[in-house]
mmCIF file of C-alpha atoms and ligand atoms in Angstrom:
data_model
loop_
_atom_site.group_PDB
_atom_site.id
_atom_site.type_symbol
_atom_site.label_atom_id
_atom_site.label_comp_id
_atom_site.label_asym_id
_atom_site.label_seq_id
_atom_site.Cartn_x
_atom_site.Cartn_y
_atom_site.Cartn_z
ATOM 1 C CA MET A 811 73.741 234.614 205.370
ATOM 2 C CA TYR A 812 76.654 236.910 206.325
ATOM 3 C CA ASP A 813 79.923 236.496 204.458
ATOM 4 C CA PHE A 814 82.066 239.594 204.933
ATOM 5 C CA LYS A 815 85.417 238.218 203.269
ATOM 6 C CA ILE A 816 87.681 240.926 204.746
ATOM 7 C CA GLU A 817 91.215 241.300 203.365
ATOM 8 C CA THR A 818 93.648 241.495 206.416
ATOM 9 C CA GLY A 819 96.809 242.555 204.535
ATOM 10 C CA ASP A 820 96.447 246.402 205.529
ATOM 11 C CA ALA A 821 95.438 246.967 209.171
ATOM 12 C CA PRO A 822 93.714 250.437 208.789
ATOM 13 C CA ALA A 823 91.743 249.210 205.602
ATOM 14 C CA MET A 824 90.822 245.963 207.353
ATOM 15 C CA TYR A 825 89.572 247.874 210.452
ATOM 16 C CA ALA A 826 87.498 250.056 208.190
ATOM 17 C CA ASP A 827 85.987 247.087 206.756
ATOM 18 C CA LEU A 828 85.484 245.533 210.140
ATOM 19 C CA ALA A 829 83.699 248.723 211.425
ATOM 20 C CA LEU A 830 81.431 248.678 208.420
ATOM 21 C CA ALA A 831 80.611 245.011 208.861
ATOM 22 C CA LEU A 832 79.984 245.521 212.632
ATOM 23 C CA GLU A 833 77.667 248.454 211.926
ATOM 24 C CA GLY A 834 75.676 246.482 209.533
ATOM 25 C CA LEU A 835 75.409 243.476 211.895
ATOM 26 C CA THR A 836 74.504 245.506 214.737
ATOM 27 C CA SER A 837 72.510 248.596 213.594
ATOM 28 C CA GLY A 838 68.717 248.335 214.627
ATOM 29 C CA GLU A 839 69.443 245.308 216.948
ATOM 30 C CA PRO A 840 68.912 246.304 220.661
ATOM 31 C CA ASP A 841 69.924 243.038 222.123
ATOM 32 C CA ALA A 842 73.400 243.353 223.740
ATOM 33 C CA ILE A 843 74.186 239.709 223.994
ATOM 34 C CA ALA A 844 73.249 239.169 220.257
ATOM 35 C CA ASN A 845 75.521 242.185 219.311
ATOM 36 C CA MET A 846 78.484 241.108 221.424
ATOM 37 C CA ALA A 847 78.225 237.474 220.077
ATOM 38 C CA ASN A 848 78.226 238.569 216.518
ATOM 39 C CA ALA A 849 80.905 240.952 217.189
ATOM 40 C CA ALA A 850 83.181 238.281 218.738
ATOM 41 C CA ALA A 851 82.629 235.806 215.820
ATOM 42 C CA LEU A 852 83.317 238.678 213.341
ATOM 43 C CA ILE A 853 86.582 239.717 215.107
ATOM 44 C CA TRP A 854 87.622 236.018 215.568
ATOM 45 C CA GLU A 855 87.028 235.193 212.063
ATOM 46 C CA THR A 856 88.871 238.084 210.611
ATOM 47 C CA LEU A 857 91.962 238.651 212.964
ATOM 48 C CA PRO A 858 94.901 236.310 212.735
ATOM 49 C CA ASP A 859 96.771 234.937 215.498
ATOM 50 C CA LEU A 860 94.111 235.139 218.282
ATOM 51 C CA ASN A 861 93.527 232.540 220.887
ATOM 52 C CA TRP A 862 90.615 234.312 222.566
ATOM 53 C CA ALA A 863 88.343 237.337 221.388
ATOM 54 C CA GLY A 864 85.202 238.367 223.302
ATOM 55 C CA PHE A 865 83.748 240.223 226.015
ATOM 56 C CA TYR A 866 83.444 240.920 229.794
ATOM 57 C CA ARG A 867 80.486 242.851 230.931
ATOM 58 C CA ASN A 868 80.205 245.264 233.929
ATOM 59 C CA VAL A 869 77.958 243.587 236.288
ATOM 60 C CA GLY A 870 77.629 245.229 239.414
ATOM 61 C CA ALA A 871 81.006 246.623 239.439
ATOM 62 C CA GLU A 872 82.582 243.349 238.604
ATOM 63 C CA LEU A 873 83.599 241.849 235.297
ATOM 64 C CA VAL A 874 81.630 238.712 234.140
ATOM 65 C CA VAL A 875 82.403 236.941 231.004
ATOM 66 C CA GLY A 876 80.215 237.408 228.090
ATOM 67 C CA PRO A 877 80.029 236.200 224.451
ATOM 68 C CA PHE A 878 83.386 235.084 223.139
ATOM 69 C CA GLN A 879 85.348 232.803 221.079
ATOM 70 C CA GLY A 880 88.164 230.598 222.070
ATOM 71 C CA ARG A 881 88.658 228.450 225.124
ATOM 72 C CA PRO A 882 86.608 228.516 228.185
ATOM 73 C CA ALA A 883 87.660 231.509 230.374
ATOM 74 C CA CYS A 884 87.691 232.954 233.867
ATOM 75 C CA ILE A 885 84.135 233.839 234.667
ATOM 76 C CA ARG A 886 84.452 236.624 237.186
ATOM 77 C CA ILE A 887 87.206 239.348 237.334
ATOM 78 C CA PRO A 888 87.179 242.146 239.881
ATOM 79 C CA PHE A 889 87.830 245.679 238.740
ATOM 80 C CA GLY A 890 91.531 246.400 239.135
ATOM 81 C CA SER A 891 92.647 242.639 238.697
ATOM 82 C CA GLY A 892 94.617 241.580 235.523
ATOM 83 C CA VAL A 893 94.531 243.228 232.227
ATOM 84 C CA CYS A 894 90.827 243.282 231.976
ATOM 85 C CA GLY A 895 90.306 244.634 235.454
ATOM 86 C CA ALA A 896 92.931 247.539 234.818
ATOM 87 C CA ALA A 897 90.968 248.612 231.666
ATOM 88 C CA ALA A 898 87.705 248.487 233.636
ATOM 89 C CA ALA A 899 89.113 250.396 236.535
ATOM 90 C CA THR A 900 90.792 253.067 234.460
ATOM 91 C CA GLN A 901 88.722 253.156 231.370
ATOM 92 C CA GLN A 902 91.923 253.222 229.451
ATOM 93 C CA VAL A 903 92.901 250.580 226.706
ATOM 94 C CA GLN A 904 95.568 248.154 228.009
ATOM 95 C CA ARG A 905 97.842 246.971 225.164
ATOM 96 C CA VAL A 906 100.308 244.490 226.545
ATOM 97 C CA ASP A 907 103.084 243.096 224.600
ATOM 98 C CA ASP A 908 104.134 240.379 227.045
ATOM 99 C CA VAL A 909 101.309 239.419 229.589
ATOM 100 C CA ASN A 910 103.814 237.716 231.879
ATOM 101 C CA ALA A 911 105.369 241.057 232.563
ATOM 102 C CA PHE A 912 102.122 242.615 233.565
ATOM 103 C CA PRO A 913 101.399 242.762 237.258
ATOM 104 C CA GLY A 914 98.577 240.510 238.275
ATOM 105 C CA HIS A 915 97.859 239.156 234.619
ATOM 106 C CA ILE A 916 95.333 236.482 234.890
ATOM 107 C CA ALA A 917 96.380 233.350 232.904
ATOM 108 C CA CYS A 918 92.922 232.102 231.630
ATOM 109 C CA ASP A 919 94.903 230.181 228.987
ATOM 110 C CA ALA A 920 98.728 229.482 229.309
ATOM 111 C CA ALA A 921 98.981 229.994 225.639
ATOM 112 C CA SER A 922 98.280 233.734 225.727
ATOM 113 C CA ALA A 923 101.189 235.809 225.337
ATOM 114 C CA SER A 924 99.965 239.326 224.295
ATOM 115 C CA GLU A 925 96.661 241.057 224.896
ATOM 116 C CA LEU A 926 94.586 244.068 223.853
ATOM 117 C CA VAL A 927 91.727 245.225 226.187
ATOM 118 C CA VAL A 928 89.537 248.074 225.007
ATOM 119 C CA PRO A 929 86.971 249.556 227.466
ATOM 120 C CA ILE A 930 83.363 250.026 226.090
ATOM 121 C CA VAL A 931 82.049 253.197 227.634
ATOM 122 C CA ARG A 932 78.851 255.240 227.164
ATOM 123 C CA ASP A 933 78.077 258.643 228.757
ATOM 124 C CA GLY A 934 81.084 257.814 231.146
ATOM 125 C CA GLU A 935 79.723 254.473 232.243
ATOM 126 C CA LEU A 936 81.721 251.263 231.646
ATOM 127 C CA LEU A 937 79.438 248.759 229.941
ATOM 128 C CA ALA A 938 81.969 246.234 229.069
ATOM 129 C CA VAL A 939 85.540 245.455 227.874
ATOM 130 C CA LEU A 940 86.602 243.822 224.596
ATOM 131 C CA ASP A 941 89.454 241.422 225.169
ATOM 132 C CA LEU A 942 91.717 239.993 222.745
ATOM 133 C CA ASP A 943 94.440 237.367 223.424
ATOM 134 C CA SER A 944 97.287 236.112 221.250
ATOM 135 C CA PRO A 945 99.743 233.524 221.526
ATOM 136 C CA ARG A 946 102.266 235.503 219.772
ATOM 137 C CA PRO A 947 104.290 238.289 221.709
ATOM 138 C CA GLY A 948 103.692 241.677 220.843
ATOM 139 C CA ARG A 949 100.693 240.698 218.403
ATOM 140 C CA PHE A 950 98.922 244.000 218.996
ATOM 141 C CA SER A 951 100.115 247.272 217.120
ATOM 142 C CA ALA A 952 98.869 250.866 217.455
ATOM 143 C CA ASP A 953 96.813 250.095 214.444
ATOM 144 C CA ASP A 954 95.003 247.321 216.087
ATOM 145 C CA GLU A 955 94.349 249.524 219.146
ATOM 146 C CA ALA A 956 92.829 252.425 216.992
ATOM 147 C CA GLY A 957 90.845 249.803 214.992
ATOM 148 C CA CYS A 958 89.588 248.222 218.096
ATOM 149 C CA VAL A 959 88.724 251.516 219.796
ATOM 150 C CA ARG A 960 86.547 252.205 216.660
ATOM 151 C CA LEU A 961 84.799 248.859 217.173
ATOM 152 C CA ALA A 962 84.191 249.645 220.737
ATOM 153 C CA GLU A 963 82.658 253.054 219.809
ATOM 154 C CA ILE A 964 80.084 251.294 217.612
ATOM 155 C CA LEU A 965 79.416 248.686 220.139
ATOM 156 C CA ALA A 966 78.954 251.418 222.783
ATOM 157 C CA ARG A 967 75.655 252.452 221.054
ATOM 158 C CA VAL A 968 74.250 249.037 221.005
ATOM 159 C CA LEU A 969 75.116 247.262 224.336
HETATM 160 N N1 SME B 1546 94.047 237.689 230.671
HETATM 161 C C1 SME B 1546 92.922 238.339 231.279
HETATM 162 C C2 SME B 1546 91.808 237.510 231.727
HETATM 163 C C3 SME B 1546 90.870 237.213 230.699
HETATM 164 S S1 SME B 1546 91.318 236.215 229.636
HETATM 165 O O1 SME B 1546 92.530 236.451 228.950
HETATM 166 C C4 SME B 1546 90.105 235.510 228.473
HETATM 167 C C5 SME B 1546 93.307 239.423 232.293
HETATM 168 O O2 SME B 1546 94.491 239.341 232.772
HETATM 169 O O3 SME B 1546 92.563 240.251 232.461
#
């Protein structure tokens, strides 16, 4: 049984605990789907105010939905389309306070108001993106971005 009980009060401390938990869950496990599934569950269980948490995988230079928590979502996203596609095309984090103001945002769920998308890159190659959505505008801070970049670095070794 895994029971991580991570405190959410202080964001840097919370992400340090999340990183340790993710390392523990994924170390020595070579199956990418298993690792993304547990990562999505861990993030979903820990971070408040999310309505979607999960992955889009790079499959033949197109993003295809992977393990996630939340409502059923768009299945395929071309590189360059929406927030996820922008993160994939540029390999840059996209932290969007108001998704309705983002050109080409793809509304999988009308409840989404803000979004954080972090590319997962190994040796210059995009493996997947980590996508978090929130119903609260401006939900994601610089601390969230730094913490999720750390999670993406851990995942880059095990996808
Ligand atoms: N809103 C995303 C699409 C994926 S869903 O949020 C799960 C985007 O614009 O890329």
